[in-house]
Short mmCIF file of C-alpha atoms and ligand atoms in Angstrom, two decimals:
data_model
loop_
_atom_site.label_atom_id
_atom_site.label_comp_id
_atom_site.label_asym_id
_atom_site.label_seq_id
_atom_site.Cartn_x
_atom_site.Cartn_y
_atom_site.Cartn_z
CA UNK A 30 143.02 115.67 108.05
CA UNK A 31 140.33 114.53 110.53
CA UNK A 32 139.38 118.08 111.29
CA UNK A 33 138.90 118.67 107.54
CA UNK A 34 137.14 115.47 107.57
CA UNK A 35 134.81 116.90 110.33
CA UNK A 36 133.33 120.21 107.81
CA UNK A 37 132.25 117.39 105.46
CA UNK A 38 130.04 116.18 108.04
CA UNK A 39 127.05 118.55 107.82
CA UNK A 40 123.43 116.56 107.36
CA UNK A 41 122.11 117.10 103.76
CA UNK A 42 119.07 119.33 103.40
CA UNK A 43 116.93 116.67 102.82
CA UNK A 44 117.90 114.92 106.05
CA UNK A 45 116.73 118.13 107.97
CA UNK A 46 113.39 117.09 108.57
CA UNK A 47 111.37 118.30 111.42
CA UNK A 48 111.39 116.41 114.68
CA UNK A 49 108.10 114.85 116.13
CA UNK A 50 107.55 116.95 118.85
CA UNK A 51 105.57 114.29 120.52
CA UNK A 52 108.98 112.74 121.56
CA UNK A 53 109.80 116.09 123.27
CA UNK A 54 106.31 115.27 125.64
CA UNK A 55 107.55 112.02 126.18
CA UNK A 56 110.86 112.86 127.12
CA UNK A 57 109.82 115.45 129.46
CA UNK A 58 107.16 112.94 130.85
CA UNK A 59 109.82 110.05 131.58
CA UNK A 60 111.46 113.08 133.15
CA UNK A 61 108.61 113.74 135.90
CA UNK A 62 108.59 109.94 136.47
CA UNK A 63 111.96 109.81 137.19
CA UNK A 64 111.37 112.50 139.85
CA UNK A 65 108.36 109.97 141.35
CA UNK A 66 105.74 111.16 139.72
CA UNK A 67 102.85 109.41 138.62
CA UNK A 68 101.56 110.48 134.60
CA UNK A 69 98.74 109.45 132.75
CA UNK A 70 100.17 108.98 129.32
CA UNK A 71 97.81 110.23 126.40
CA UNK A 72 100.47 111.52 124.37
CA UNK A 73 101.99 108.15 121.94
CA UNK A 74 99.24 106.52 119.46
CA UNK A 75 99.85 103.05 120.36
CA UNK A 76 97.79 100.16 122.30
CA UNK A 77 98.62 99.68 125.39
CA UNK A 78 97.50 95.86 125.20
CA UNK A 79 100.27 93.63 123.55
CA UNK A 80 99.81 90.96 120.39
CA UNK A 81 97.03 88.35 120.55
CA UNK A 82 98.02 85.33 122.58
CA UNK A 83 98.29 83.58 119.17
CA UNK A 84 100.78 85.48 117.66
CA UNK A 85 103.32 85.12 120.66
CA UNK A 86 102.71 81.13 120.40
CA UNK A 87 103.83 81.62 117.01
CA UNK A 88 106.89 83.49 117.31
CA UNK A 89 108.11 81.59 120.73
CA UNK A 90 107.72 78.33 118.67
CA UNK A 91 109.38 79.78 115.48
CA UNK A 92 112.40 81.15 118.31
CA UNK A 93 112.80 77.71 119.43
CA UNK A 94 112.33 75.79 115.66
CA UNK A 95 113.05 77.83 112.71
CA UNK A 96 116.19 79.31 110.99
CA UNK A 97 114.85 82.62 110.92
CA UNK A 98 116.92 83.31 107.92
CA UNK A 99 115.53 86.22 105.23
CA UNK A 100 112.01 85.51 103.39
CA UNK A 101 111.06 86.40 100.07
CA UNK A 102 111.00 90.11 99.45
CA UNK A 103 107.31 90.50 99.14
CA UNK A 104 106.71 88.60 102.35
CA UNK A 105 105.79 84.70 103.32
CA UNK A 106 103.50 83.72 100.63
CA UNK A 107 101.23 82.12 103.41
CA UNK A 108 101.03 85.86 105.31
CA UNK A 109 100.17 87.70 102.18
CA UNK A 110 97.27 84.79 101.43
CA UNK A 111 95.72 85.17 104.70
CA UNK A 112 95.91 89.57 104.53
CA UNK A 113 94.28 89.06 101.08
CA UNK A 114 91.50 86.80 102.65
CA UNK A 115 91.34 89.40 105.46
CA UNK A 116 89.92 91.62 102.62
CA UNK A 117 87.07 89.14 101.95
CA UNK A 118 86.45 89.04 105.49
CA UNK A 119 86.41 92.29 106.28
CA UNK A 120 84.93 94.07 102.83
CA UNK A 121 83.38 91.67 100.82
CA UNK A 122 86.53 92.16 98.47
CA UNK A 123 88.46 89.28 96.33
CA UNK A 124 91.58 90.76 96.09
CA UNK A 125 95.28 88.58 94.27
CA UNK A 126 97.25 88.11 97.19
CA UNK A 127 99.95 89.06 94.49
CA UNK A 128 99.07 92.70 95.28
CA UNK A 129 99.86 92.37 98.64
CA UNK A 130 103.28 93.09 100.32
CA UNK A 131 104.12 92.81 103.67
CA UNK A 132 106.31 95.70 104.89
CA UNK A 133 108.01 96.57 108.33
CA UNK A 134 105.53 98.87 109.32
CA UNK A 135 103.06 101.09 107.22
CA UNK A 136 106.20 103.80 107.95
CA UNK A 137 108.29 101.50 105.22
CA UNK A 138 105.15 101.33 103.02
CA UNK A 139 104.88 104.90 102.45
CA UNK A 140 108.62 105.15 101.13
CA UNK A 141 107.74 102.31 99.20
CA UNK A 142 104.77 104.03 97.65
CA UNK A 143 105.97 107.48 97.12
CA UNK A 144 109.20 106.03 95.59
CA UNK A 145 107.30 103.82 93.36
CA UNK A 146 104.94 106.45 92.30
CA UNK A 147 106.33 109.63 92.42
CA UNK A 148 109.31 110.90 91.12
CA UNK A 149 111.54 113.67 92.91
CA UNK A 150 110.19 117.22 92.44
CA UNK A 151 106.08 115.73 92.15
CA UNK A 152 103.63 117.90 94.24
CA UNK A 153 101.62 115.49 96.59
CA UNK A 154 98.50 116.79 98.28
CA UNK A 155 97.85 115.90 102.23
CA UNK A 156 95.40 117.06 104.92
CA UNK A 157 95.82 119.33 107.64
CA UNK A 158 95.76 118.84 110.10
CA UNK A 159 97.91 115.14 109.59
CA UNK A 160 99.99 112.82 110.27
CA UNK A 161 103.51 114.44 110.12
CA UNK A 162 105.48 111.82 108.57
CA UNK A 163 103.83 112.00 105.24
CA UNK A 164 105.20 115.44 104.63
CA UNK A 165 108.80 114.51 106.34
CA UNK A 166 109.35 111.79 104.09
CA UNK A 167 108.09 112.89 101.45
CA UNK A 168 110.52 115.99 101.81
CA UNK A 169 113.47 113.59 102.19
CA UNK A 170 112.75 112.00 98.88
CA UNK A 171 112.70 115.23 97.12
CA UNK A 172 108.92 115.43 96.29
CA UNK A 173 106.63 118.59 97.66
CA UNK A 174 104.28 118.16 99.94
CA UNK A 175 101.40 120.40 99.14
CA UNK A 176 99.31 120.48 102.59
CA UNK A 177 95.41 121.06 102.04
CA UNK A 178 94.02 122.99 105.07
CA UNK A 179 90.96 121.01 105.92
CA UNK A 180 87.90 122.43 107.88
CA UNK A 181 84.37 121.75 109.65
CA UNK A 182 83.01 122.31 106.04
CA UNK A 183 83.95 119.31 104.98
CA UNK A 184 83.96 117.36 108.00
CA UNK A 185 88.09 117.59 108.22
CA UNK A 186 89.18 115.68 105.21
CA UNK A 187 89.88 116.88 101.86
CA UNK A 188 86.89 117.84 99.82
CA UNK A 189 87.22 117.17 95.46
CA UNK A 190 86.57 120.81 95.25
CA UNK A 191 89.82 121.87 97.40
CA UNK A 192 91.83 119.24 95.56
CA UNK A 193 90.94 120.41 92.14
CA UNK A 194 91.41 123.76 93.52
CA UNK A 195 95.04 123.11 94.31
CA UNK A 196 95.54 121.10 91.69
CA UNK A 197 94.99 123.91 89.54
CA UNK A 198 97.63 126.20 91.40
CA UNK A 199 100.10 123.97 90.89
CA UNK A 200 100.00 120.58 89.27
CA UNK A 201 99.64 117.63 91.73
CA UNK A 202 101.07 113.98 91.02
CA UNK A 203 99.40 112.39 94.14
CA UNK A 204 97.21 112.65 96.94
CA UNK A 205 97.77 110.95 100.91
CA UNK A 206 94.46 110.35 102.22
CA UNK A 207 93.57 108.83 105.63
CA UNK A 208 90.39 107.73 107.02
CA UNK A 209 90.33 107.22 110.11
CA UNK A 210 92.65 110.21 109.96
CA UNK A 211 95.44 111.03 113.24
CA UNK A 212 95.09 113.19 114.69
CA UNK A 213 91.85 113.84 114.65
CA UNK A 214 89.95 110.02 114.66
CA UNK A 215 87.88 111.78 112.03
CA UNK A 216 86.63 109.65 109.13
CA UNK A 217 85.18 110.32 105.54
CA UNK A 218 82.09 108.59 104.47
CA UNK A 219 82.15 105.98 102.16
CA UNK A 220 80.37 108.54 99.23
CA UNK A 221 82.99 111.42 100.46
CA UNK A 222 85.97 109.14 99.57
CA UNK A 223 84.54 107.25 96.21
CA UNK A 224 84.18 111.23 95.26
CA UNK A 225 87.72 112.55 96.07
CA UNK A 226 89.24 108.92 94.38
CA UNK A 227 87.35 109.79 91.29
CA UNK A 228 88.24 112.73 90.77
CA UNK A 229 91.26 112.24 91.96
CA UNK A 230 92.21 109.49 89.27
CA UNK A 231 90.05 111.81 86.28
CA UNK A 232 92.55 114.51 87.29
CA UNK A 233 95.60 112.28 86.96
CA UNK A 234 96.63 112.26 90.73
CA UNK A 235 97.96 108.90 91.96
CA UNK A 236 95.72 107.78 95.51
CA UNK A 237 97.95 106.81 98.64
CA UNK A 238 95.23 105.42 101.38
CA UNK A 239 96.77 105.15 104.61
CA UNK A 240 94.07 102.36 106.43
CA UNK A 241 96.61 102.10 109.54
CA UNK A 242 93.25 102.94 111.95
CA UNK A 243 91.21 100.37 110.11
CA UNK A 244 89.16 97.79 112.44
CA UNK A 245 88.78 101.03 114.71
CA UNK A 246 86.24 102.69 113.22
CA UNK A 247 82.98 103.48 115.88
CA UNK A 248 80.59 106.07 114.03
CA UNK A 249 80.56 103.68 111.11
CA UNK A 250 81.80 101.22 109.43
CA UNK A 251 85.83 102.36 107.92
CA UNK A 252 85.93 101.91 103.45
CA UNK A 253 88.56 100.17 101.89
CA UNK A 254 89.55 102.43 99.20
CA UNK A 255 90.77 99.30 97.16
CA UNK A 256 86.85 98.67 96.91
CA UNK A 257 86.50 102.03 95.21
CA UNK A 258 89.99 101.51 92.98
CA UNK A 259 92.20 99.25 91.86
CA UNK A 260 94.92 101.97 91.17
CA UNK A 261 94.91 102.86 94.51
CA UNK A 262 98.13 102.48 96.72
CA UNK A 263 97.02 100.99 99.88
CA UNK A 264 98.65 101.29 103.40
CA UNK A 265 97.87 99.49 106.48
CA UNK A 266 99.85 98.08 109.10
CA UNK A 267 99.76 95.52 112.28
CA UNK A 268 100.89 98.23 115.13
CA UNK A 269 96.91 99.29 115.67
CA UNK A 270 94.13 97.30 115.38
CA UNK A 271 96.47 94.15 115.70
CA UNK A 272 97.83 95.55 118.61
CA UNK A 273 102.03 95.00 116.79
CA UNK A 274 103.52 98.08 117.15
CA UNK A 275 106.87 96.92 118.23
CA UNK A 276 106.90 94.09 115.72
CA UNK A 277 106.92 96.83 112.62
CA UNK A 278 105.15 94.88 110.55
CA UNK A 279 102.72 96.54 107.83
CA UNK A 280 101.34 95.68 104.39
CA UNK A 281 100.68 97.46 101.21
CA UNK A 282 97.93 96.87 98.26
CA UNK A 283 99.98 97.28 95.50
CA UNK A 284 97.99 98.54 92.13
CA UNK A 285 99.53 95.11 89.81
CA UNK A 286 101.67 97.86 87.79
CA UNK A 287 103.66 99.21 90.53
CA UNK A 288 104.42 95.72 92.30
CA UNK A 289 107.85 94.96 90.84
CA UNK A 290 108.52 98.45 90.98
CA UNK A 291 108.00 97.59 94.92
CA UNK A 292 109.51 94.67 94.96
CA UNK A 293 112.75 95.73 93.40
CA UNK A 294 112.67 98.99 95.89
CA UNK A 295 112.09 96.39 98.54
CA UNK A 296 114.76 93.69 97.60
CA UNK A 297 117.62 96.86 97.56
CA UNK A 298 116.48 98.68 101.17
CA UNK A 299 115.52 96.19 103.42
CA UNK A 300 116.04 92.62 101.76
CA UNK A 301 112.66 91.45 103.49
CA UNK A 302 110.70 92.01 106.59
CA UNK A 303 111.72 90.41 109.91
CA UNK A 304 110.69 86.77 109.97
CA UNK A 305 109.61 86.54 113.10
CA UNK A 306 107.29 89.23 112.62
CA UNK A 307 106.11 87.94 109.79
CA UNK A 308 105.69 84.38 111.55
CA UNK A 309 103.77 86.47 114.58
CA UNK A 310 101.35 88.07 112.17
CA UNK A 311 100.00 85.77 109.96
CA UNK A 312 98.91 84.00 113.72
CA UNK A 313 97.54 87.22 115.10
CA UNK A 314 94.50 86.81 112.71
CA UNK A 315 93.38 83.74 115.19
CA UNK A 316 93.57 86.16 118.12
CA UNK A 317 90.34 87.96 116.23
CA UNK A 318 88.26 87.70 119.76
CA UNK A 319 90.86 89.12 121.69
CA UNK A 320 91.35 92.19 119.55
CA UNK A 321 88.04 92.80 120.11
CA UNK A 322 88.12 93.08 122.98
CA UNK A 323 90.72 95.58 122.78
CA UNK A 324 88.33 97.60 120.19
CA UNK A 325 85.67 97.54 122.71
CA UNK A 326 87.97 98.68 125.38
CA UNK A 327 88.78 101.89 123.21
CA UNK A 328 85.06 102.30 122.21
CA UNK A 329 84.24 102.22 125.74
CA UNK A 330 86.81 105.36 126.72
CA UNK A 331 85.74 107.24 123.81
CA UNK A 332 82.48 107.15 125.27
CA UNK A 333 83.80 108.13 128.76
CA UNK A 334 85.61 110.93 127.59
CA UNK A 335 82.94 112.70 125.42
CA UNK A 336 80.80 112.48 128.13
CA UNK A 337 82.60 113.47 131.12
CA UNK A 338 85.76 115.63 129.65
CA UNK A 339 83.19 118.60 128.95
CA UNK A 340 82.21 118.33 132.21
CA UNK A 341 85.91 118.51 133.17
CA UNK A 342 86.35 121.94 130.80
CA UNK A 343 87.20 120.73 127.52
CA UNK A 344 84.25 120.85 125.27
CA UNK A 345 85.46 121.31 121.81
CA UNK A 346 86.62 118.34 119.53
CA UNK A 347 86.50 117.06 116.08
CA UNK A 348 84.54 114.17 114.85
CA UNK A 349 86.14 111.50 116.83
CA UNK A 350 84.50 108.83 114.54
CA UNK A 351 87.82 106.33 114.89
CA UNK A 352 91.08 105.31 115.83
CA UNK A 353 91.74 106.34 119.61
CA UNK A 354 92.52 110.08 119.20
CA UNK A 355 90.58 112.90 120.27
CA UNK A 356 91.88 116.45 119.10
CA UNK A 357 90.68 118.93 121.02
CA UNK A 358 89.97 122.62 120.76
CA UNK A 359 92.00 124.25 123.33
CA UNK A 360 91.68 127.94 122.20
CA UNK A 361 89.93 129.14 125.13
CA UNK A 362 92.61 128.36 127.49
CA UNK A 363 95.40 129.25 125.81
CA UNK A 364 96.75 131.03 122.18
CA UNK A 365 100.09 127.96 122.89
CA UNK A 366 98.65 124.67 122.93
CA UNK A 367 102.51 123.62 123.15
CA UNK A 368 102.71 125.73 126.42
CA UNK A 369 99.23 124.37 127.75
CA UNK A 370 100.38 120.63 127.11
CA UNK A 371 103.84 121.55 129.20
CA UNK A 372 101.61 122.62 132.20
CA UNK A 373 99.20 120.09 132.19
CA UNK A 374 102.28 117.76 132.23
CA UNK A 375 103.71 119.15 134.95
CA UNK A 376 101.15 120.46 136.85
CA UNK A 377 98.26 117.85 136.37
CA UNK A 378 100.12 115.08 135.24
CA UNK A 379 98.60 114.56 132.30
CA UNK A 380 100.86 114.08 129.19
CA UNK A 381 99.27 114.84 125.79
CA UNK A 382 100.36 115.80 122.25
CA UNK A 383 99.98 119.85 121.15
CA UNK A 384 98.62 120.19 117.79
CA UNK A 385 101.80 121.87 116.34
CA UNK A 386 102.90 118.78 115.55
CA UNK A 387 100.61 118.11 113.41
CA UNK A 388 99.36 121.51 111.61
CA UNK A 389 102.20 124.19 112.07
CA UNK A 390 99.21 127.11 112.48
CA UNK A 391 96.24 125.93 113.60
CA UNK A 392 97.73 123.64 115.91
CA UNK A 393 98.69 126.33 118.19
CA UNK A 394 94.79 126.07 119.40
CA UNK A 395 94.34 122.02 119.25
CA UNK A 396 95.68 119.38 121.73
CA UNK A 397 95.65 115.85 120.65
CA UNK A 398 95.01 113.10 123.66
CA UNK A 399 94.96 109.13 122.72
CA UNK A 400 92.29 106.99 124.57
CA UNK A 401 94.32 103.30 123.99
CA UNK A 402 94.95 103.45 128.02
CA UNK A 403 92.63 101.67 130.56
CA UNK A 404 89.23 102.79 131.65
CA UNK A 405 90.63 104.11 135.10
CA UNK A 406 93.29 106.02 133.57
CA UNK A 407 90.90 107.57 131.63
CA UNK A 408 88.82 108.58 134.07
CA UNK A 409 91.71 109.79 136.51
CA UNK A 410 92.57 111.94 133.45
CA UNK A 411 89.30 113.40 133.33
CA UNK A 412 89.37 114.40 137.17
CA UNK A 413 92.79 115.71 136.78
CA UNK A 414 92.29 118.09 133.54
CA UNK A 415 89.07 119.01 135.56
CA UNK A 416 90.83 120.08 138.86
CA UNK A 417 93.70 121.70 137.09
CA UNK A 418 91.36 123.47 134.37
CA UNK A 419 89.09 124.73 138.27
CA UNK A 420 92.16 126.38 139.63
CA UNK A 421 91.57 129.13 136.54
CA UNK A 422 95.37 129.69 135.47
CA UNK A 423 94.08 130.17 132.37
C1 PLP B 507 98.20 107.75 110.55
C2 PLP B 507 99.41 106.90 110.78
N1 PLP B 507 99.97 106.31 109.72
C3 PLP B 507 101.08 105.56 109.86
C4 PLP B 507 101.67 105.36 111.10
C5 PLP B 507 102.93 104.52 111.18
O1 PLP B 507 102.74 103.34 111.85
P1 PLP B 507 103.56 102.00 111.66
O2 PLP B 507 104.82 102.33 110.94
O3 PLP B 507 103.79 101.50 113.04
O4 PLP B 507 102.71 101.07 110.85
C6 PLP B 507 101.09 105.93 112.23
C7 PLP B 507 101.70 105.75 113.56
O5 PLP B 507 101.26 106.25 114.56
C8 PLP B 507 99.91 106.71 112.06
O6 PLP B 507 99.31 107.31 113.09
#
């Protein structure tokens, strides 16, 4: 019986979703350091600084005074107030805190959104390169993933003419767009994403906007695509700029005719978003000063980098206009970035993410490396690459 039990046991099809190979770096990385060795990690997008001062008040004197019990499904009215105030603050927009809803992470907030919006079987447009999870989930919920190779012709983000363009091969129900985008830090100008919104919404393609890099933006300044729409879905989270990753704690503008449609999603899959997160949050928007400091930490190693790394050998990235990614061109080195990223592991001690991950072709030539580290670390890096790039393996 139990062995019979045991053939029932194979994952579904939709389950099989690609791993994030970036895991396999890290793995391998915790590996070396096990063995003694020292690595400068540039591989995982995440600060390395922690919450604002003010947010770990909060949640050490909720630990010690509150129930902790569940909230209501949307989120603590007074968290969704003050991330609807945020919006005034930061783009001049008045936005009904009713749209807002907190989620745990932006990672929840996109199965919120495509479930809300999409039914199974809808084609939904996304960049490559990009962020892999959009495609992963949205295979596990059943909807297609129509990937949009993206170029230097239109500055790395979707252009209306390519979206129209697939749109026509094969009818799309939505669109994922990021700005600033991982992995590349690129960002589209305020005029290139009013454009692909527009015609977006004329062409009857629902708008997902993932913001998640927002309050990082260093070329200029990062647009709220809620100021261009209300029928856009809007993603953002409090694991980057806010410096939360651990706490998984995101938000979501809701368009007003999809929020109970969230809500009810939200009510049946997670009940409501960790309190204490929650609790944490809403005080991280007094540790404002602190964060920017952070920011100008990050601004301050993108600047290293572009200056020295081509120096070093690498010479060759895209517009790194935000978040704390460059993506480098690796091509010259090597036809396997995969390969190249295993030997600079092991044999500079450098870890960093191949582009594979993140566009099955064209990754092969890219390497993605994250500047959230220290200024030294940075600069180690850059001596490292350089010596290992000198000794001419490749
Ligand atoms: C572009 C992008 N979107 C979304 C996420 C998910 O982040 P979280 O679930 O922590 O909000 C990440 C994480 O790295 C990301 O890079």
């Amino acid at each position: 019986m139990l062995e019979k039990a045991k053939h029932l046991l194979q994952p579904s099809t939709r389950g099989a979703v690609p791993p994030f190979m970036v895991m396999d770096v890290v793995a391998a990385a915790a590996r070396l350091e096990a063995q003694g060795r020292r690595i400068i990690h540039m591989e995982v997008g995440q600060p390395a600084a922690g919450a604002p001062a003010s947010a770990i008040a909060a949640a050490q004197t909720a630990l010690s005074s509150a129930v902790l019990g569940y909230t209501e499904t949307l989120g603590i009215a007074s968290l969704r107030r003050r991330i609807g105030r945020a919006y005034g603050e930061w783009h001049g927009l008045d936005l009904d805190p009713a749209r807002i809803v907190v989620t745990t992470g932006s990672s929840a907030g996109f199965i919120l959104a495509f479930l809300a919006a999409f039914e199974a079987g809808d084609r939904v447009a996304l960049a490559l390169p990009g962020y892999p999870p959009y495609r992963h989930i949205l295979a596990a919920l059943g909807c297609e993933a129509v990937p949009i190779e993206t170029s230097a012709a239109t500055r790395w983000s979707i252009s209306s003419g390519a979206l129209i363009a697939s749109h026509r091969a094969g009818t799309l129900k939505g669109l994922v767009v990021a700005s600033p985008a991982n992995p590349t830090g690129t960002m589209m100008a305020p005029s290139a994403l009013a454009d692909l919104i527009r015609c977006a919404e004329d062409a009857g393609i629902i708008v997902v906007s993932d913001e998640i890099y927002h309050g990082l933006d260093y070329a200029f300044t990062a647009e709220c695509a809620a100021r261009i729409s209300p029928n856009v879905v809007v993603v953002n989270s409090f694991s980057k700029y806010f410096c939360m990753a651990g706490w998984r704690i995101g938000w979501m503008v809701v368009p007003p005719p999809l929020v109970r449609a969230v809500e009810r999603l939200q009510q049946n899959l997670a009940i409501s978003v960790p309190t204490l997160s929650q609790i944490a949050a809403e005080a991280a928007f007094a540790g404002r000063s602190e964060l920017e400091t952070v920011r100008r930490g990050y601004e301050e190693n993108r600047r290293i980098l572009l200056n020295r790394l081509p120096r070093a050998g690498l010479d060759s990235f895209l517009p790194a206009d935000g978040a704390f990614y460059l993506y480098a061109d690796v091509s010259r080195f090597s036809p396997d970035s995969f390969a190249f990223a295993k030997r600079m592991l092991e044999e500079a001690g450098v870890a960093t993410t191949p582009g594979v991950d993140f566009d099955p072709v064209r990754g092969r030539n890219f390497l993605r490396l994250c500047y959230a580290g220290a200024h030294e670390e940075m600069r180690e890096a850059i001596e490292r690459i350089g010596d290992w790039l000198k000794q001419g393996a490749f």
